Coordinates of C-alpha atoms in Angstrom, one line a residue:
M1 CA -14.6 -35.2 6.3
T2 CA -11.3 -35.9 8.1
L3 CA -8.7 -33.4 8.9
S4 CA -6.2 -35.3 6.7
T5 CA -8.5 -34.6 3.8
L6 CA -8.5 -30.9 4.6
T7 CA -4.7 -30.7 4.6
R8 CA -4.4 -31.9 1.0
R9 CA -2.9 -29.1 -1.0
A10 CA -4.9 -30.2 -4.1
V11 CA -8.4 -30.0 -3.0
V12 CA -10.9 -29.1 -0.3
F13 CA -14.0 -31.0 -1.2
G14 CA -17.7 -30.5 -0.3
P15 CA -20.5 -28.0 -0.7
A16 CA -18.2 -25.2 0.7
A17 CA -15.3 -25.2 -1.8
A18 CA -12.4 -26.9 -3.5
L19 CA -9.3 -26.0 -5.6
L20 CA -9.7 -26.9 -9.2
L21 CA -7.6 -26.2 -12.3
R22 CA -9.5 -26.5 -15.5
R23 CA -6.7 -28.0 -17.7
P24 CA -5.2 -31.4 -16.8
V25 CA -1.5 -31.6 -15.9
H26 CA -0.3 -34.5 -18.0
S27 CA 3.1 -34.8 -16.4
A28 CA 1.6 -35.6 -12.9
P29 CA 2.4 -38.9 -11.1
T30 CA -0.1 -41.7 -10.7
P31 CA -3.4 -40.4 -9.2
S32 CA -4.1 -41.1 -5.6
L33 CA -7.6 -39.6 -5.3
A34 CA -10.7 -39.7 -7.6
I35 CA -13.7 -37.4 -7.0
T36 CA -16.5 -39.0 -9.0
D37 CA -19.8 -37.8 -10.4
V38 CA -19.3 -34.3 -9.0
T39 CA -20.6 -31.0 -10.4
V40 CA -17.7 -28.7 -11.3
I41 CA -18.1 -24.9 -11.2
D42 CA -14.9 -23.6 -12.8
A43 CA -13.2 -20.2 -12.5
R44 CA -15.4 -18.7 -15.2
G45 CA -18.6 -19.7 -13.4
E46 CA -19.5 -22.4 -15.9
T47 CA -21.2 -25.6 -14.5
E48 CA -20.3 -29.1 -15.6
R49 CA -22.2 -32.0 -14.2
G50 CA -21.2 -35.6 -13.9
R51 CA -17.4 -35.1 -13.9
T52 CA -14.6 -37.2 -12.5
V53 CA -11.5 -35.4 -11.2
L54 CA -8.3 -37.3 -10.6
I55 CA -5.8 -35.8 -8.1
S56 CA -2.0 -36.6 -8.2
G57 CA -0.1 -35.2 -5.2
D58 CA -0.9 -31.5 -5.1
R59 CA -2.1 -31.3 -8.8
I60 CA -5.2 -32.1 -10.7
A61 CA -4.2 -34.8 -13.2
T62 CA -7.4 -35.1 -15.2
A63 CA -10.9 -33.7 -15.2
G64 CA -13.5 -34.9 -17.5
D65 CA -16.8 -36.7 -18.1
C66 CA -17.3 -39.7 -15.9
A67 CA -17.6 -42.0 -18.9
S68 CA -14.3 -40.8 -20.4
V69 CA -12.1 -40.8 -17.3
P70 CA -11.0 -44.3 -16.2
I71 CA -10.2 -44.6 -12.5
P72 CA -6.9 -46.5 -11.8
A73 CA -6.9 -49.4 -9.4
G74 CA -6.1 -48.6 -5.8
V75 CA -7.1 -45.0 -6.0
Q76 CA -9.1 -43.5 -3.0
I77 CA -12.6 -42.6 -4.2
L78 CA -14.7 -39.7 -2.9
P79 CA -18.3 -39.9 -4.3
G80 CA -19.3 -36.5 -5.5
S81 CA -23.0 -37.0 -6.4
G82 CA -25.0 -34.0 -5.3
R83 CA -21.9 -32.1 -4.3
F84 CA -19.8 -29.3 -5.9
L85 CA -16.2 -28.7 -6.7
I86 CA -15.2 -25.1 -7.2
P87 CA -11.9 -23.1 -7.4
G88 CA -10.2 -22.4 -4.1
L89 CA -11.3 -19.1 -2.6
W90 CA -9.1 -16.3 -1.4
D91 CA -9.8 -13.8 1.4
M92 CA -7.7 -10.9 0.2
H93 CA -7.9 -8.8 3.4
V94 CA -7.3 -10.6 6.8
H95 CA -5.4 -9.9 10.0
L96 CA -4.4 -13.3 11.3
C97 CA -2.6 -12.1 14.4
I98 CA -6.0 -10.7 15.6
A99 CA -8.1 -13.7 14.4
G100 CA -5.7 -16.2 16.0
A101 CA -4.3 -19.5 14.8
S102 CA -7.6 -21.3 15.3
A103 CA -8.9 -19.3 12.2
L104 CA -6.6 -21.2 9.9
P105 CA -8.3 -24.6 9.7
V106 CA -11.7 -23.0 9.7
L107 CA -10.8 -20.9 6.7
L108 CA -9.6 -24.1 4.9
A109 CA -12.8 -26.0 5.8
N110 CA -14.7 -23.2 4.1
G111 CA -12.7 -23.6 1.0
V112 CA -10.5 -20.6 1.5
T113 CA -7.2 -21.9 0.2
G114 CA -5.4 -18.6 0.2
V115 CA -5.3 -15.4 2.3
R116 CA -3.6 -12.0 2.0
D117 CA -2.6 -10.9 5.5
M118 CA -2.8 -7.1 5.5
G119 CA -0.8 -6.4 8.6
G120 CA 0.5 -8.5 11.5
R121 CA 3.6 -9.7 13.4
L122 CA 5.8 -11.2 10.7
A123 CA 7.4 -13.8 13.0
E124 CA 4.0 -15.1 14.2
V125 CA 2.5 -15.3 10.7
D126 CA 5.6 -17.0 9.3
Q127 CA 5.6 -19.6 12.1
W128 CA 2.0 -20.6 11.0
R129 CA 3.0 -20.4 7.4
N130 CA 5.9 -22.8 7.9
L131 CA 3.7 -25.3 9.9
I132 CA 1.2 -25.3 7.1
A133 CA 3.8 -25.9 4.5
E134 CA 5.2 -28.8 6.5
G135 CA 1.7 -30.3 6.9
V136 CA 1.7 -30.0 10.6
M137 CA -1.1 -27.4 10.6
A138 CA -4.2 -27.2 8.4
G139 CA -4.5 -23.8 6.8
P140 CA -4.5 -21.8 3.6
R141 CA -1.6 -20.3 1.7
I142 CA -0.6 -17.0 3.3
F143 CA 0.6 -13.9 1.4
R144 CA 1.7 -11.4 4.0
A145 CA 2.7 -7.8 4.5
G146 CA 4.2 -7.8 8.0
P147 CA 3.8 -4.6 10.0
I148 CA 1.7 -1.8 8.5
V149 CA 3.4 1.4 7.4
N150 CA 1.5 4.4 8.7
G151 CA 2.0 8.1 9.5
K152 CA 1.5 7.3 13.2
V153 CA 1.4 4.2 15.4
S154 CA -2.2 3.5 16.4
D155 CA -1.6 -0.2 17.3
P156 CA 1.4 -2.5 17.9
L157 CA 1.1 -3.9 14.3
Q158 CA 2.2 -0.6 12.7
I159 CA 5.4 1.4 12.1
A160 CA 5.4 5.1 11.6
V161 CA 7.1 7.1 8.9
E162 CA 7.0 10.9 8.4
S163 CA 9.5 11.8 5.6
R164 CA 10.4 10.6 2.2
A165 CA 13.7 9.1 3.6
E166 CA 11.8 7.3 6.3
G167 CA 9.5 5.9 3.6
H168 CA 12.5 4.6 1.7
G169 CA 13.9 3.1 4.9
A170 CA 10.7 1.3 5.9
V171 CA 10.3 -0.4 2.6
S172 CA 14.0 -1.4 2.5
A173 CA 13.7 -2.9 6.0
L174 CA 10.5 -4.8 5.2
R175 CA 12.1 -6.1 2.0
T176 CA 15.1 -7.3 3.9
A177 CA 12.6 -9.0 6.3
G178 CA 11.2 -10.9 3.3
V179 CA 7.6 -9.5 3.2
D180 CA 5.5 -10.3 0.1
F181 CA 4.3 -6.7 -0.2
V182 CA 4.1 -3.5 1.8
K183 CA 0.8 -2.3 3.4
V184 CA 0.2 1.5 3.6
H185 CA -2.4 3.1 5.9
S186 CA -4.5 6.3 5.9
A187 CA -2.3 8.6 7.9
V188 CA 0.9 8.3 5.7
S189 CA 2.0 11.8 4.7
R190 CA 2.5 12.8 1.1
D191 CA 6.3 12.9 1.3
A192 CA 6.4 9.5 3.1
Y193 CA 4.0 8.0 0.6
M194 CA 6.1 9.1 -2.4
G195 CA 9.2 7.7 -0.6
I196 CA 7.4 4.3 -0.2
S197 CA 6.4 4.4 -3.9
E198 CA 9.9 5.2 -5.0
E199 CA 11.6 2.5 -3.0
C200 CA 9.0 -0.1 -4.0
A201 CA 9.6 0.7 -7.6
R202 CA 13.3 0.6 -7.2
G203 CA 13.3 -2.8 -5.5
G204 CA 10.4 -4.4 -7.4
T205 CA 8.2 -4.6 -4.3
R206 CA 4.4 -4.3 -4.5
F207 CA 2.5 -2.0 -2.1
A208 CA -1.2 -2.0 -1.3
G209 CA -3.6 -0.7 1.3
H210 CA -5.7 2.3 2.2
I211 CA -5.8 5.4 0.0
P212 CA -3.9 7.9 2.3
R213 CA -5.9 11.0 3.2
A214 CA -3.1 13.2 1.8
I215 CA -3.1 11.5 -1.6
H216 CA -5.6 11.8 -4.5
P217 CA -6.8 8.3 -5.6
R218 CA -5.5 9.1 -9.1
E219 CA -2.1 9.9 -7.8
A220 CA -2.1 6.6 -5.8
A221 CA -2.7 4.6 -9.0
D222 CA -0.1 6.6 -10.9
A223 CA 2.4 5.9 -8.0
G224 CA 1.9 2.1 -8.6
Q225 CA -0.2 1.1 -5.7
S226 CA -1.4 -2.4 -6.6
S227 CA -4.7 -2.5 -4.7
F228 CA -6.9 -0.2 -2.7
E229 CA -8.7 -1.5 0.4
H230 CA -12.2 -0.6 1.7
L231 CA -14.8 1.5 -0.1
Y232 CA -14.7 4.1 2.6
T233 CA -11.0 5.0 2.0
L234 CA -12.0 6.4 -1.4
F235 CA -13.9 9.2 0.5
D236 CA -11.7 9.5 3.5
G237 CA -9.4 12.3 2.2
V238 CA -9.0 14.4 -0.9
L239 CA -12.3 13.6 -2.6
T240 CA -14.3 14.8 0.4
N241 CA -12.1 17.5 1.9
G242 CA -14.3 20.2 3.4
V243 CA -17.5 18.2 3.0
E244 CA -19.5 17.9 6.2
E245 CA -20.6 14.4 7.3
S246 CA -24.3 15.1 6.7
Q247 CA -23.4 16.0 3.1
L248 CA -21.4 12.9 2.3
P249 CA -24.2 10.9 0.6
Q250 CA -24.8 13.8 -1.9
R251 CA -21.1 14.2 -2.5
I252 CA -20.8 10.5 -3.2
R253 CA -23.7 10.6 -5.6
R254 CA -22.2 13.6 -7.5
F255 CA -18.9 11.7 -7.7
R256 CA -20.8 8.7 -9.3
E257 CA -22.4 11.1 -11.8
S258 CA -19.2 13.0 -12.6
G259 CA -15.7 11.9 -11.9
A260 CA -16.0 8.2 -11.1
E261 CA -15.9 6.8 -14.6
E262 CA -12.7 8.8 -15.4
L263 CA -11.0 7.8 -12.1
F264 CA -11.9 4.1 -12.5
A265 CA -10.7 4.1 -16.1
G266 CA -7.4 5.3 -14.7
F267 CA -7.3 2.6 -12.1
A268 CA -7.9 0.0 -14.8
R269 CA -5.2 1.4 -17.0
K270 CA -2.7 1.3 -14.2
G271 CA -3.7 -2.2 -13.1
S272 CA -4.8 -1.1 -9.6
A273 CA -7.3 -3.6 -8.1
Y274 CA -9.9 -2.8 -5.5
T275 CA -11.0 -4.8 -2.4
P276 CA -14.3 -3.2 -1.3
T277 CA -14.6 -5.3 2.0
I278 CA -18.4 -4.8 1.9
V279 CA -19.0 -7.1 4.9
A280 CA -16.7 -4.8 6.9
E281 CA -18.6 -1.7 5.8
H282 CA -21.8 -3.3 7.2
A283 CA -20.1 -4.4 10.4
S284 CA -18.8 -0.9 11.1
L285 CA -22.3 0.5 11.4
S286 CA -23.1 -1.5 14.5
L287 CA -19.9 -3.2 15.8
Q288 CA -22.1 -6.2 16.2
R289 CA -21.3 -9.6 14.7
P290 CA -23.8 -10.2 11.9
Q291 CA -23.7 -14.0 12.0
S292 CA -25.9 -16.1 14.2
S293 CA -24.5 -17.1 17.7
E294 CA -24.0 -20.7 16.6
L295 CA -20.9 -19.5 14.7
E296 CA -19.4 -18.0 17.9
K297 CA -17.3 -21.2 18.5
Y298 CA -15.3 -20.5 15.3
C299 CA -14.0 -17.2 16.7
S300 CA -11.0 -17.2 19.1
R301 CA -10.9 -15.6 22.5
L302 CA -8.3 -13.2 21.0
A303 CA -10.8 -12.2 18.2
K304 CA -13.6 -11.7 20.8
E305 CA -11.4 -9.5 22.9
A306 CA -10.5 -7.4 19.9
T307 CA -14.3 -6.8 19.3
R308 CA -14.8 -6.0 22.9
Q309 CA -12.1 -3.4 22.7
L310 CA -13.6 -1.9 19.6
Q311 CA -17.0 -1.7 21.2
E312 CA -15.5 -0.1 24.3
K313 CA -13.6 2.5 22.2
Y314 CA -16.3 3.4 19.7
G315 CA -19.6 2.0 21.1
A316 CA -20.7 5.4 22.4
L317 CA -20.5 6.8 18.8
I318 CA -22.9 4.2 17.4
T319 CA -26.1 6.2 17.9
G320 CA -29.3 5.8 15.8
E321 CA -28.3 8.9 13.8
Y322 CA -24.8 7.4 13.1
V323 CA -26.3 4.2 11.8
S324 CA -28.9 6.0 9.7
R325 CA -26.2 8.3 8.2
G326 CA -23.9 5.3 7.6
K327 CA -26.6 3.4 5.8
R328 CA -27.3 6.3 3.5
Q329 CA -23.6 6.6 2.7
L330 CA -23.3 2.9 2.0
E331 CA -26.3 3.0 -0.3
E332 CA -24.6 5.6 -2.4
K333 CA -21.2 3.8 -2.4
L334 CA -22.4 0.3 -3.4
P335 CA -23.2 1.2 -7.0
L336 CA -19.6 2.2 -7.4
I337 CA -18.6 -1.5 -7.3
R338 CA -20.6 -2.1 -10.5
M339 CA -18.9 0.9 -12.1
M340 CA -15.5 -0.5 -11.1
R341 CA -16.4 -3.8 -12.7
Q342 CA -17.6 -2.1 -15.9
A343 CA -14.4 -0.1 -16.0
G344 CA -12.4 -3.3 -16.0
I345 CA -11.0 -3.0 -12.5
E346 CA -10.0 -6.3 -10.9
L347 CA -12.3 -6.7 -7.8
L348 CA -10.9 -8.7 -4.9
T349 CA -12.9 -10.4 -2.2
G350 CA -11.9 -9.5 1.4
T351 CA -13.5 -9.4 4.8
D352 CA -11.1 -7.6 7.2
L353 CA -11.1 -10.8 9.2
G354 CA -9.6 -10.2 12.7
P355 CA -12.1 -9.2 15.3
S356 CA -15.1 -11.6 15.9
L357 CA -17.2 -9.2 13.9
F358 CA -16.2 -11.6 11.2
V359 CA -16.1 -15.4 11.2
P360 CA -13.3 -17.1 9.3
G361 CA -14.5 -18.3 6.0
F362 CA -18.2 -17.9 6.7
S363 CA -17.9 -14.1 6.4
L364 CA -16.2 -14.5 3.0
H365 CA -19.1 -16.5 1.8

């Protein structure tokens, strides 16, 4: 497949993924591409074999049975026999400034047609976004937060707020900068968090991110936080205050048995989504890249350096007991995802792409 094919806004074709709208757009111009005899897996997971899909510009004009969809003369044809066409994928938790620009075409080649950047340098991300929009660079659609709002600055991609007024000010400044949403992190104080929530509500700005340690998850949903990130942030504060590390698995089990259903029902009522980032939960147990070494070429030098720094900072903590304890905790946390699904919470796929612990696109799969 050529790079020009990958830059089409309508479709990424092949066993990996492709963008597909179920209903035809009748007002589309003359088709320029026909994918024939392909197996379509739509957004509901239904499989339809022997389909022809006609593409017009950046829209699907027609999708139907091969026998019922005539192919206009002069249209480029991609034979789809033995191949699949599926909706474009989203990685809803990435950090592109850590992963590097080289991650963008690799994401697209894996059928990831959209990403949600959960914290980065706005000018850098916007430069890439503009190049993609102009067709100069191959990459997914980017929905971005800009710098992360936290209670302290732990890296250059964060800004610190301590008071309600500073929470107001941070959101106002980010809105002026044109962010798509605001990202909050774990160390935000109660006052600052409420200020962030108030200013977001006042200006119609979404906010998402970690469940801050000072805030009960129920309060975060009530405050309008649109999505919660990582399973571990559910147990990083109020729900486990005073619980020793060795007792966390039992505490998580008790929460599943009493408390989880009520909390998740509240999340669903408020429309708060959850991004479990399960692949990141696994990676944090070892700080080792889980994929085979042949995928190393898809990770930038910047991403590899980020992993090296993490290993240097936290490597000594990764003892046998740490890994064993982490696995026990994860075993207790994973059933919560099914409970969220049953409660009607919208689940989002995300990897925490950035360091080379994760490979663009491949880790999402």
